[in-house]
Amino acid sequence: MNRNHKARAVLLTAIEVFMILLCAGWVSLWLLKPTDLWTRKWRVAENTARASVFGYYGLNFVVYTFPVIALVIIGLVYLNIKPSKPQTCRQTKFSTFSNTLSNPLVVNSYVGILSGIELLGVALFLLFLAWTFYARISKDFRKLMPEESLNLKIWELKYLRVATRFGLLAEACLGLLLLPVLRGLAPFRLIGIQFEASVKYHVWLGTAMVLFGTIHGASTLFIWGISNQIQDQVWKWQNTGRIYIAGEITLITGLVIWITSLPQIRRIKFEIFYYTHHLYIVFFVFFLFHAGDRHFYIIFPGLFLFAIDKILRIIQSRTETCVVSARVLPCKAVELTLPKDQRLKYKPTSVVYVKIPRISRFEWHAFSLISSSSVDDETISIVVKCNKSWTKSLYEIINTEREGESDQLKCISVAVEGPYGPASLDFLRYDHLILIAGGIGVTPLLSILQEITSMKNNTKFICPARIQLIHVMKKSHEVALLSSILPLLLKRLDGKMHLQLKVFVTQELQSGSTLTELLNKFSQMQTIHSSVNRSSYAAHGLESLGWMAVITGLISIVFFVALIVFNHIVVPTEKASKKTKDRTPSWISDLLLMSSFALAILSGAVVGIVLRWRRLKKCNLALIQSQNQTKNTTPSSVARGSRQEEHEIHFGERPNFIEIFSNINNPAGESDIGVISSGPEAMNLSVAKACKQMSGGSRKGSEKNKQQFSFHSLNFTL
């Protein structure tokens, strides 16, 4: 076993080094691209490739597109090999530099919470944009020639060049735009960033792209206007070069997508945001016609991976499951339990996307799982706060079923996509864990507590010895959200884990009930069970990471081969020369690229469907073999122990996180304190400020100064 562990460690290290080198090479390509050296070398390389079987298009794909695809494929293999559970030993010391990079450095209401590594990434990207703009525009100004067709003055020509280079800045943002919103193929998991957390990078890149694109388009129109060429240029669809009308359509489409994604619209009219975001297809098609295939290969990796990710998600979610039980909580929330395949494993804080065709055939909504696959291997559970149109419809459906003549729940079909979760269980590395939740934000934290409970008796893992759950709510009936961990709250765990609950009820005055009495009172809820056979409607999750890597590689090969074949069919080999290429309309190359892309995605869909069919078939055979085995599903009795003196409830006040953190006892010399905050943005900001202040050496006493508060936020703004 030790030899196997060492071999795997060596293999993982080798893969890490290779991924770092590959990423460094791709970044270097972007840095060299604006230089005269790259221009000269690349022109020679294209001329050489044009005379070969691969053509200039094959070279562009291999150099600009494939490195990112290869990085994702290798990353999937790496995550598939890497142990999903933490090691038996806990790292007790983290370097000051590492903590500085991961902990919040900037905390304010304008930019939110930014860690050191995020600030470093933003600074490096801004430096790259500045370098690209400077290198391009300085070269343009050196080689400036009057534009006879537009009859422009020197300052007008310079301004037109500036506008053009802003278009390249928008292109750079577009090249990274879709990478943060990949789910199954998410590259950010390699550095420990979950999908829902990386969405903010998509927002930043999208905003920057729209800004640069608007400057590019508006400035170009301005120059055309003052030169009296706007009518001729705007509607021109030329055979070669830039197709300007396509660029205008691209800009308008991008503005529509960006405006409808603003928080003021997204939070009130989510349906408008959701449907207009599908205009990205129009956006990318007309961007291809406007910029040409050479520029498209630069931004192609994100779109290529997004299409693969999308098609795999569609295949997975086509198999609908069914609600096996439902509970209506007093705080106008609904807990849904769905069946799953016993082999489907997921990690705490995982997210699933849910669609209920009875409400809407197209809308998907993200929810955190409150269950743990280590505790229950047959079902998954979510809690839905019913305060908007879609969720209100769900609440009415469940209430209608509950108030009917029968106590049984009719089959409510549900499509499930996911679950998507972190690559590792980082919360287990801490000596002391503080979980802070606001309202419905407690749901992902419940899965953490479920997981720790299941692992406490396993000697292979070291769990946090002390856990503190701080739940902030408006009304006391929201304690019903904690019903899934009620046995854990009301009984002792043989001294292996100390759990303390602190509840803050902000909009109620002191009541005569204790926290334990409130927990018992609001946990008495009717569970409505369905009569369907849960094994016939089990959710099976995504394909394995290994198979996703294989499918991605296969689609890449099919695209590359199809691109070469289509170009040789449409453009005969003897005409594949530089002069002939100049006479070939640029939109033909664009159509060939789109055709190759469509064929590759179709082939990937076929493979994905075959794999899904085989997986379902194996599952059905396993179910037939285990038909005679029954499982005792009687609910565990609620232990009404004497733990109420350890828990606290506060009415009419909000938590003072500085005070709470300062009062933490340190009996075992615990230096690493993990803080996980899940709730409204204002609460997350307050917690981040407290962690930053407490870890900055502002407290008195040498013993307390040894404590390091590591902040993590779970922010779901999808």
XYZ file of C-alpha atoms in Angstrom:
718
model
C 0.000 0.000 0.000
C 2.810 2.428 0.870
C 4.445 1.704 -2.481
C 1.145 2.437 -4.264
C 0.707 5.679 -2.324
C 4.227 6.803 -3.230
C 3.723 5.921 -6.886
C 0.466 7.868 -6.973
C 2.069 10.848 -5.221
C 4.890 10.886 -7.790
C 2.382 10.645 -10.652
C 0.269 13.479 -9.236
C 3.347 15.662 -8.805
C 4.412 14.984 -12.394
C 0.940 15.906 -13.660
C 0.970 19.102 -11.592
C 4.328 20.136 -13.037
C 3.147 19.383 -16.581
C -0.054 21.416 -16.086
C 1.964 24.356 -14.727
C 4.300 24.239 -17.735
C 1.356 23.962 -20.148
C -0.403 26.903 -18.518
C 2.817 28.951 -18.538
C 3.289 28.209 -22.236
C -0.265 29.326 -23.046
C 0.182 32.561 -21.088
C 3.510 33.190 -22.821
C 1.768 32.815 -26.174
C -0.648 35.623 -25.253
C 2.228 37.823 -24.106
C 4.276 37.271 -27.270
C 1.373 37.616 -29.697
C 1.451 41.465 -29.960
C 5.205 41.549 -30.679
C 6.907 41.907 -34.072
C 8.903 38.745 -33.347
C 5.740 36.659 -33.030
C 4.225 38.262 -36.137
C 7.247 37.353 -38.274
C 7.561 33.810 -36.924
C 3.838 33.170 -37.110
C 3.623 34.317 -40.743
C 6.354 31.831 -41.668
C 4.648 29.056 -39.672
C 1.288 29.709 -41.370
C 2.834 29.660 -44.837
C 4.527 26.357 -44.033
C 1.318 24.864 -42.586
C -0.765 26.094 -45.539
C 1.251 23.917 -47.885
C 0.803 20.857 -45.634
C -2.204 18.655 -45.002
C -3.044 20.533 -41.794
C -3.442 23.978 -43.347
C -3.322 27.290 -41.498
C -6.578 26.370 -39.718
C -5.041 23.233 -38.182
C -2.077 25.241 -36.939
C -4.353 27.874 -35.385
C -6.388 25.215 -33.596
C -3.333 23.393 -32.229
C -1.555 26.554 -31.043
C -4.401 28.769 -29.814
C -7.243 26.414 -28.891
C -5.911 23.009 -27.920
C -3.623 23.989 -24.980
C -6.628 24.986 -22.862
C -8.549 21.865 -23.876
C -5.518 19.725 -23.034
C -5.203 21.468 -19.658
C -8.822 20.597 -18.815
C -8.416 16.976 -19.985
C -5.258 16.516 -17.911
C -6.962 18.255 -14.979
C -9.855 15.791 -15.116
C -7.415 12.876 -15.100
C -5.583 14.488 -12.175
C -8.778 14.898 -10.125
C -9.793 11.335 -10.980
C -6.492 9.988 -9.607
C -6.244 12.322 -6.629
C -7.721 10.940 -3.368
C -11.071 12.561 -2.662
C -10.721 12.150 1.097
C -8.115 14.007 3.146
C -5.049 12.306 4.553
C -4.944 10.919 8.070
C -2.673 13.707 9.291
C -3.804 17.287 9.484
C -1.587 20.125 8.441
C -1.326 22.292 11.523
C 0.886 25.062 10.157
C 0.309 27.161 7.107
C 2.803 29.665 5.836
C 2.127 33.356 6.362
C 2.378 33.901 2.624
C -0.222 31.207 1.895
C -2.652 32.621 4.441
C -2.172 36.117 3.055
C -3.077 34.931 -0.433
C -6.164 32.941 0.586
C -7.633 35.235 3.253
C -9.572 38.455 2.517
C -7.416 41.487 1.816
C -10.113 43.819 0.488
C -13.556 43.852 2.086
C -16.084 46.510 1.101
C -19.576 46.786 -0.316
C -18.418 47.925 -3.777
C -16.107 45.109 -4.847
C -17.149 42.538 -2.245
C -14.587 40.190 -0.701
C -11.272 39.805 -2.501
C -8.470 37.534 -1.371
C -4.804 38.105 -2.024
C -4.679 35.568 -4.843
C -7.708 37.186 -6.505
C -6.112 40.618 -6.306
C -2.919 39.183 -7.763
C -4.855 37.562 -10.621
C -6.771 40.776 -11.391
C -3.563 42.848 -11.298
C -1.738 40.470 -13.650
C -4.685 40.414 -16.079
C -4.869 44.229 -16.108
C -1.118 44.371 -16.744
C -1.581 41.930 -19.627
C -4.338 44.113 -21.130
C -2.173 47.220 -20.758
C 0.792 45.459 -22.380
C -1.346 44.180 -25.267
C -2.836 47.621 -25.912
C 0.530 49.392 -25.707
C 2.342 46.900 -27.936
C -0.392 46.983 -30.575
C -1.032 50.716 -30.646
C 2.649 51.704 -30.638
C 3.234 49.419 -33.633
C 0.169 50.879 -35.375
C 1.344 54.459 -34.872
C 4.808 53.635 -36.228
C 3.335 52.200 -39.419
C 0.493 54.682 -39.778
C -0.608 55.207 -43.372
C -3.464 57.483 -44.530
C -6.671 55.629 -45.319
C -7.524 56.763 -48.832
C -10.909 55.074 -48.976
C -12.148 56.939 -45.889
C -10.193 60.155 -46.515
C -9.276 60.448 -42.813
C -7.106 63.002 -41.078
C -4.155 61.806 -39.000
C -5.919 62.217 -35.649
C -8.980 60.427 -37.008
C -6.862 57.574 -38.271
C -5.105 57.297 -34.909
C -8.433 57.252 -33.114
C -9.661 54.530 -35.460
C -6.606 52.426 -34.615
C -7.259 52.959 -30.909
C -10.861 51.806 -31.419
C -9.622 48.703 -33.236
C -7.256 47.796 -30.409
C -10.048 48.123 -27.859
C -11.718 45.387 -29.866
C -8.697 43.162 -29.175
C -9.051 43.861 -25.437
C -12.672 42.719 -25.658
C -11.438 39.625 -27.500
C -9.009 38.818 -24.664
C -11.848 39.008 -22.114
C -14.054 36.888 -24.366
C -11.348 34.229 -24.537
C -11.701 33.640 -20.784
C -15.402 34.485 -20.407
C -16.892 30.982 -20.422
C -14.215 29.158 -18.442
C -15.604 30.238 -15.008
C -19.119 28.921 -15.799
C -18.091 25.391 -16.751
C -19.642 22.890 -14.338
C -18.620 19.313 -15.059
C -15.422 20.393 -16.831
C -14.716 23.241 -14.400
C -10.970 24.032 -14.509
C -11.154 26.174 -11.356
C -11.624 23.047 -9.242
C -7.914 22.427 -9.746
C -7.163 25.426 -7.518
C -9.969 24.739 -5.035
C -12.581 27.180 -6.381
C -16.109 25.830 -6.727
C -18.301 26.603 -9.709
C -20.717 28.893 -7.857
C -17.786 30.926 -6.485
C -16.129 31.331 -9.898
C -19.279 32.859 -11.424
C -18.149 36.297 -10.228
C -15.118 36.034 -12.534
C -17.547 35.490 -15.411
C -19.383 38.663 -14.356
C -16.141 40.676 -14.190
C -14.940 39.439 -17.573
C -18.356 40.006 -19.163
C -18.538 43.572 -17.881
C -15.006 44.339 -19.107
C -15.738 42.762 -22.490
C -18.919 44.804 -22.973
C -17.078 47.987 -21.942
C -14.198 47.437 -24.378
C -16.568 46.236 -27.102
C -18.776 49.303 -26.722
C -15.771 51.646 -26.956
C -14.617 49.695 -30.018
C -17.985 49.840 -31.776
C -19.028 53.371 -30.779
C -15.631 54.850 -31.702
C -15.638 53.127 -35.079
C -19.136 54.430 -35.829
C -18.019 57.897 -34.742
C -15.133 57.934 -37.247
C -17.397 56.650 -39.994
C -19.914 59.341 -39.130
C -17.533 62.292 -39.351
C -16.073 60.937 -42.613
C -19.581 60.536 -44.122
C -18.961 56.824 -44.692
C -21.368 55.404 -42.147
C -24.035 54.336 -44.652
C -21.527 52.514 -46.854
C -19.608 50.818 -44.047
C -22.407 49.772 -41.684
C -24.299 47.624 -44.163
C -21.273 46.183 -45.964
C -20.917 42.379 -46.071
C -17.623 42.002 -47.911
C -16.149 38.708 -49.086
C -12.852 39.127 -47.242
C -11.734 41.061 -44.186
C -14.008 42.386 -41.441
C -17.763 42.004 -41.876
C -18.949 45.135 -40.101
C -22.690 44.455 -39.939
C -21.888 41.199 -38.125
C -19.865 43.178 -35.577
C -22.794 45.522 -34.936
C -25.124 42.576 -34.357
C -22.538 41.078 -31.987
C -22.304 44.313 -29.988
C -26.072 44.764 -29.722
C -26.535 41.151 -28.642
C -23.798 41.484 -26.013
C -25.376 44.658 -24.624
C -28.781 42.958 -24.350
C -27.264 39.996 -22.489
C -25.311 42.285 -20.144
C -28.202 44.637 -19.353
C -30.617 41.808 -18.559
C -28.025 40.200 -16.269
C -27.751 43.255 -14.007
C -28.799 42.443 -10.411
C -31.715 44.870 -10.602
C -33.238 42.771 -13.402
C -31.889 39.296 -12.602
C -33.221 39.227 -9.037
C -36.685 40.520 -9.954
C -37.193 38.933 -13.377
C -34.994 35.845 -13.378
C -36.829 34.439 -16.415
C -35.765 37.421 -18.557
C -32.155 36.968 -17.471
C -32.287 33.227 -18.100
C -33.764 33.338 -21.591
C -31.782 36.307 -22.929
C -28.547 34.619 -21.841
C -29.218 32.000 -24.512
C -28.535 34.696 -27.089
C -24.880 33.755 -26.618
C -25.340 31.498 -29.676
C -26.190 34.530 -31.832
C -23.335 36.441 -30.227
C -20.643 33.881 -31.051
C -21.893 33.168 -34.588
C -21.783 36.824 -35.596
C -18.501 37.369 -33.753
C -17.033 34.650 -35.967
C -18.324 36.384 -39.110
C -17.046 39.744 -37.886
C -13.581 38.803 -36.620
C -12.822 35.865 -38.901
C -11.659 32.355 -38.112
C -8.104 33.341 -37.115
C -9.340 35.524 -34.258
C -12.036 32.988 -33.404
C -9.508 30.259 -32.613
C -8.172 32.492 -29.829
C -11.535 32.673 -28.033
C -12.600 29.180 -29.137
C -11.352 27.136 -26.118
C -14.004 28.467 -23.736
C -16.823 27.974 -26.244
C -15.549 24.513 -27.210
C -15.440 23.319 -23.593
C -18.736 25.026 -22.757
C -20.487 23.187 -25.595
C -19.110 19.828 -24.401
C -20.080 20.647 -20.824
C -23.567 21.679 -21.947
C -24.230 18.584 -24.043
C -23.123 16.253 -21.229
C -25.383 18.103 -18.790
C -28.342 17.837 -21.166
C -27.812 14.082 -21.563
C -27.558 13.595 -17.805
C -30.676 15.634 -16.994
C -32.864 13.981 -19.630
C -33.573 11.096 -17.245
C -36.188 12.449 -14.857
C -36.509 11.408 -11.237
C -39.452 11.741 -8.879
C -39.987 13.250 -5.447
C -40.154 10.386 -2.933
C -41.120 12.544 0.046
C -41.767 16.176 0.921
C -42.101 18.226 4.082
C -43.564 21.710 4.406
C -41.581 23.677 6.988
C -43.209 26.376 9.143
C -40.955 29.053 7.628
C -42.606 28.621 4.209
C -39.941 26.327 2.884
C -40.203 22.854 1.389
C -37.810 19.972 1.955
C -37.722 17.584 -1.001
C -36.173 14.119 -0.930
C -35.177 12.575 -4.257
C -33.896 9.053 -4.975
C -30.346 8.496 -6.192
C -28.121 5.701 -7.366
C -26.242 4.125 -4.439
C -22.981 4.514 -6.367
C -23.425 8.269 -6.727
C -21.104 9.985 -4.264
C -20.806 13.708 -3.693
C -19.097 16.063 -1.270
C -20.587 18.497 1.245
C -21.686 21.923 -0.082
C -22.507 20.292 -3.430
C -25.127 21.953 -5.614
C -27.784 20.416 -7.858
C -29.830 22.097 -10.562
C -33.501 21.220 -10.507
C -36.215 21.544 -13.131
C -39.855 20.671 -12.453
C -41.680 20.347 -15.795
C -45.069 20.854 -14.116
C -43.955 24.418 -13.285
C -41.688 25.198 -16.241
C -40.172 23.030 -18.959
C -37.110 25.235 -19.356
C -36.239 26.843 -16.012
C -33.439 25.404 -13.900
C -32.708 26.526 -10.343
C -29.684 25.751 -8.159
C -30.060 24.361 -4.626
C -27.553 23.179 -2.037
C -27.804 19.589 -0.844
C -28.473 19.235 2.884
C -27.759 15.508 2.854
C -24.540 13.494 2.763
C -23.860 10.456 0.600
C -21.814 9.054 3.488
C -24.949 8.994 5.645
C -27.683 8.138 3.130
C -26.670 6.365 -0.075
C -30.210 6.109 -1.513
C -31.577 9.673 -1.415
C -30.569 13.310 -1.711
C -32.378 16.197 -0.029
C -32.762 19.893 -0.722
C -34.624 22.717 0.993
C -36.411 25.314 -1.148
C -37.318 28.715 0.286
C -40.624 29.576 -1.370
C -40.589 33.353 -1.867
C -40.536 33.830 -5.671
C -42.713 32.817 -8.602
C -41.147 29.423 -9.388
C -40.694 28.430 -5.745
C -44.189 29.665 -4.852
C -45.598 27.358 -7.512
C -43.711 24.449 -5.945
C -45.068 25.371 -2.504
C -48.633 25.404 -3.861
C -48.168 22.003 -5.524
C -46.922 20.377 -2.314
C -49.640 22.030 -0.233
C -52.309 20.878 -2.669
C -51.073 17.313 -2.401
C -50.881 17.511 1.382
C -54.403 18.874 1.794
C -55.974 16.323 -0.508
C -57.943 13.287 0.600
C -54.894 11.026 0.430
C -51.755 11.524 2.503
C -49.688 10.029 -0.265
C -47.821 12.259 -2.680
C -48.463 11.831 -6.364
C -45.462 11.491 -8.610
C -43.904 14.913 -9.150
C -41.389 14.567 -11.975
C -38.094 16.337 -11.406
C -35.072 16.666 -13.677
C -31.792 16.826 -11.760
C -28.451 18.054 -13.016
C -25.361 17.527 -10.932
C -24.335 17.365 -8.171
C -21.400 19.736 -8.490
C -19.096 19.997 -5.525
C -15.582 20.810 -4.359
C -12.598 18.675 -5.290
C -11.563 18.104 -1.664
C -12.830 18.331 1.915
C -10.778 21.323 3.036
C -12.926 22.020 6.091
C -11.545 18.892 7.773
C -8.076 20.392 8.052
C -9.055 22.820 10.816
C -8.812 22.289 14.555
C -11.823 24.502 15.197
C -14.616 25.119 12.692
C -17.056 28.033 12.822
C -20.080 27.764 10.522
C -22.063 30.991 10.063
C -25.365 31.043 8.207
C -28.015 33.601 7.390
C -31.530 32.236 6.855
C -31.740 29.658 4.074
C -27.947 29.937 3.694
C -27.650 27.262 6.377
C -28.406 24.488 3.855
C -24.844 23.828 2.584
C -23.575 23.881 6.174
C -25.993 21.103 7.108
C -24.269 18.801 4.635
C -20.906 19.596 6.266
C -22.258 18.609 9.685
C -23.775 15.429 8.248
C -20.431 14.495 6.688
C -18.444 15.152 9.864
C -20.936 13.090 11.874
C -20.447 10.122 9.543
C -16.650 10.394 9.742
C -16.264 10.866 13.493
C -16.003 7.114 14.137
C -13.519 6.525 11.320
C -9.944 6.443 12.590
C -8.598 7.194 9.099
C -9.729 10.812 9.294
C -9.257 13.582 11.820
C -12.320 15.791 12.097
C -12.522 19.217 13.765
C -12.749 18.694 17.514
C -14.823 21.811 18.084
C -17.598 23.106 15.824
C -19.681 26.212 16.357
C -22.814 26.807 14.257
C -24.087 30.402 14.268
C -27.481 30.769 12.591
C -28.937 34.245 12.022
C -32.641 34.358 11.183
C -35.502 36.838 11.078
C -38.145 34.709 12.836
C -37.811 31.893 15.343
C -39.745 29.426 13.176
C -36.741 29.328 10.844
C -35.055 26.956 13.283
C -37.093 24.331 11.446
C -34.373 24.530 8.771
C -32.155 22.665 11.257
C -34.500 19.684 11.544
C -32.225 17.406 9.492
C -29.474 17.698 12.144
C -31.802 17.734 15.145
C -30.508 14.422 16.588
C -26.981 15.780 16.325
C -27.944 18.945 18.207
C -29.797 17.163 21.009
C -27.438 14.358 21.915
C -23.815 13.966 22.875
C -21.296 12.403 20.536
C -19.175 10.443 23.042
C -16.812 13.377 23.474
C -15.343 12.991 19.975
C -16.833 16.223 18.695
C -18.112 19.275 20.497
C -20.914 21.090 18.657
C -22.406 24.342 19.892
C -25.352 26.136 18.294
C -25.940 29.871 18.606
C -29.170 31.244 17.156
C -29.808 34.959 16.633
C -33.449 35.928 15.961
C -33.314 39.505 14.695
C -36.993 40.439 14.345
C -38.538 38.925 17.484
C -38.375 39.875 21.137
C -37.546 37.475 23.959
C -39.870 34.474 24.192
C -40.373 32.085 27.074
C -39.185 29.058 25.111
C -35.677 27.653 25.199
C -33.821 26.810 22.033
C -34.325 23.081 22.611
C -38.073 23.600 23.011
C -38.188 25.611 19.777
C -36.219 22.923 17.961
C -38.594 20.211 19.148
C -41.659 22.350 18.454
C -40.853 23.293 14.882
C -39.462 19.864 13.975
C -42.910 18.287 14.306
C -43.813 18.349 10.616
C -45.792 15.990 8.457
C -43.784 14.096 5.857
C -45.724 13.210 2.711
C -44.409 10.069 1.044
C -44.814 9.049 -2.561
C -45.983 5.607 -3.626
C -43.510 5.373 -6.505
C -40.653 2.886 -6.502
C -37.652 5.073 -5.734
C -35.208 2.727 -7.449
C -37.004 3.260 -10.774
C -36.431 7.028 -10.647
C -32.924 7.259 -9.196
C -30.676 10.183 -10.092
C -27.339 8.975 -11.439
C -25.245 12.139 -11.569
C -22.610 13.077 -14.110
C -20.265 10.729 -15.898
C -17.009 9.960 -14.122
C -14.136 12.393 -14.503
C -12.220 9.807 -16.508
C -15.004 9.375 -19.035
C -15.473 13.146 -19.341
C -11.770 13.432 -20.161
C -12.140 10.719 -22.833
C -15.202 12.398 -24.380
C -13.481 15.795 -24.449
C -10.421 14.301 -26.131
C -12.571 12.436 -28.668
C -14.532 15.561 -29.612
C -11.272 17.480 -30.055
C -9.918 14.829 -32.425
C -13.167 14.674 -34.434
C -13.210 18.463 -34.781
C -9.580 18.591 -35.905
C -10.041 15.848 -38.510
C -13.372 17.258 -39.759
C -11.867 20.736 -40.096
C -9.039 19.410 -42.271
C -11.336 17.210 -44.387
C -13.963 19.894 -44.953
C -11.348 22.449 -45.990
C -9.757 20.024 -48.448
C -13.161 19.191 -49.934
C -14.381 22.764 -50.321
C -10.973 24.307 -51.118
C -9.087 21.893 -53.418
C -5.555 21.024 -52.417
C -3.943 22.565 -55.485
C -5.620 25.853 -54.643
C -4.570 25.816 -51.021
C -2.041 28.560 -51.406
C -1.770 32.054 -50.109
C -3.081 33.648 -53.290
C -6.047 31.310 -53.446
C -6.843 31.915 -49.798
C -7.071 35.631 -50.512
C -9.682 34.955 -53.185
C -11.686 32.625 -50.961
C -14.519 34.455 -49.138
C -13.798 34.584 -45.416
C -17.320 33.474 -44.540
C -16.666 30.113 -46.224
C -13.877 29.374 -43.741
C -16.238 30.465 -40.959
C -18.954 28.056 -42.150
C -16.452 25.206 -42.388
C -15.371 25.863 -38.809
C -18.986 25.860 -37.610
C -19.744 22.648 -39.536
C -16.730 20.888 -38.022
C -17.758 22.098 -34.578
C -21.330 20.839 -35.023
C -20.149 17.430 -36.231
C -17.711 17.081 -33.316
C -20.344 18.003 -30.725
C -22.811 15.584 -32.359
C -20.278 12.759 -32.131
C -19.687 13.594 -28.475
C -23.431 13.542 -27.850
C -23.696 10.062 -29.375
C -20.881 8.778 -27.161
C -22.443 10.438 -24.119
C -25.837 8.855 -24.830
C -24.264 5.399 -25.238
C -22.369 5.770 -21.948
C -25.513 6.942 -20.163
C -27.517 4.004 -21.574
C -24.857 1.522 -20.417
C -24.797 3.105 -16.979
C -28.576 2.908 -16.589
C -28.544 -0.688 -17.808
C -25.926 -1.675 -15.218
C -27.915 0.075 -12.529
C -31.097 -1.785 -13.472
C -29.275 -5.129 -13.362
C -27.892 -4.300 -9.933
C -31.390 -3.414 -8.728
C -32.813 -6.704 -9.965
C -30.092 -8.608 -8.081
C -30.848 -6.753 -4.858
C -34.649 -6.894 -5.053
C -34.927 -9.262 -2.110
C -32.780 -7.113 0.125
C -34.681 -4.665 2.282
C -33.407 -1.773 4.212
C -34.763 -0.472 7.499
C -35.750 3.125 6.822
C -37.498 3.867 10.058
C -36.539 7.307 11.229
C -34.227 7.548 14.157
C -35.827 8.767 17.319
C -34.971 12.238 18.412
C -32.787 12.133 21.428
C -33.941 14.645 23.968
C -30.757 14.814 25.950
C -29.524 17.532 28.186
C -27.558 19.615 25.714
C -29.783 22.673 25.851
C -27.461 24.345 28.339
C -24.667 24.308 25.734
C -26.719 26.011 23.013
C -27.704 29.665 22.969
C -30.524 31.749 21.504
C -30.567 35.548 21.316
C -33.653 37.588 20.429
C -33.753 41.046 18.903
C -30.039 41.314 18.119
C -27.463 40.523 15.502
C -24.218 38.679 16.210
C -21.076 40.652 16.977
C -18.536 38.511 15.176
C -15.527 40.287 16.669
C -16.826 39.523 20.153
C -17.682 35.931 19.249
C -14.245 35.291 17.774
C -12.515 36.964 20.732
C -14.339 34.727 23.226
C -13.214 31.496 21.591
C -11.465 29.347 24.171
C -8.226 27.713 23.123
C -7.845 24.758 25.519
C -5.955 22.502 23.129
C -3.760 25.160 21.568
C -5.858 25.248 18.394
C -4.186 27.653 15.991
C -6.146 26.978 12.830
C -9.755 28.178 12.936
C -11.824 27.762 9.796
C -14.703 30.176 9.253
C -17.295 29.302 6.618
C -19.952 31.937 5.947
C -23.081 31.274 3.899
C -25.768 33.878 3.598
C -26.520 37.406 2.383
C -23.644 39.424 0.985
C -23.815 41.954 3.824
C -23.374 39.196 6.409
C -20.476 37.635 4.487
C -18.784 41.047 4.374
C -19.199 41.455 8.124
C -17.714 38.009 8.805
C -14.814 38.636 6.404
C -13.989 41.941 8.140
C -13.989 40.198 11.512
C -11.675 37.440 10.261
C -9.332 39.989 8.716
C -9.214 42.011 11.933
C -8.767 39.001 14.228
C -6.003 37.508 12.080
C -4.200 40.815 11.799
C -2.718 40.769 15.272
C -5.112 43.379 16.675
C -5.958 41.287 19.714
C -4.149 41.324 22.993
C -2.413 38.316 24.473
C 0.280 36.202 22.913
C -1.755 32.989 23.048
C -4.637 34.431 21.076
C -2.320 35.995 18.571
C -1.344 32.469 17.508
C -4.846 31.850 16.220
C -5.416 32.206 12.489
C -8.971 32.701 11.178
C -9.239 31.334 7.641
C -12.303 32.753 5.878
C -14.364 30.933 3.240
C -17.660 32.136 1.811
C -20.407 30.204 0.070
C -22.146 32.765 -2.102
C -24.909 31.568 -4.430
C -25.832 34.357 -6.834
C -26.589 32.194 -9.888
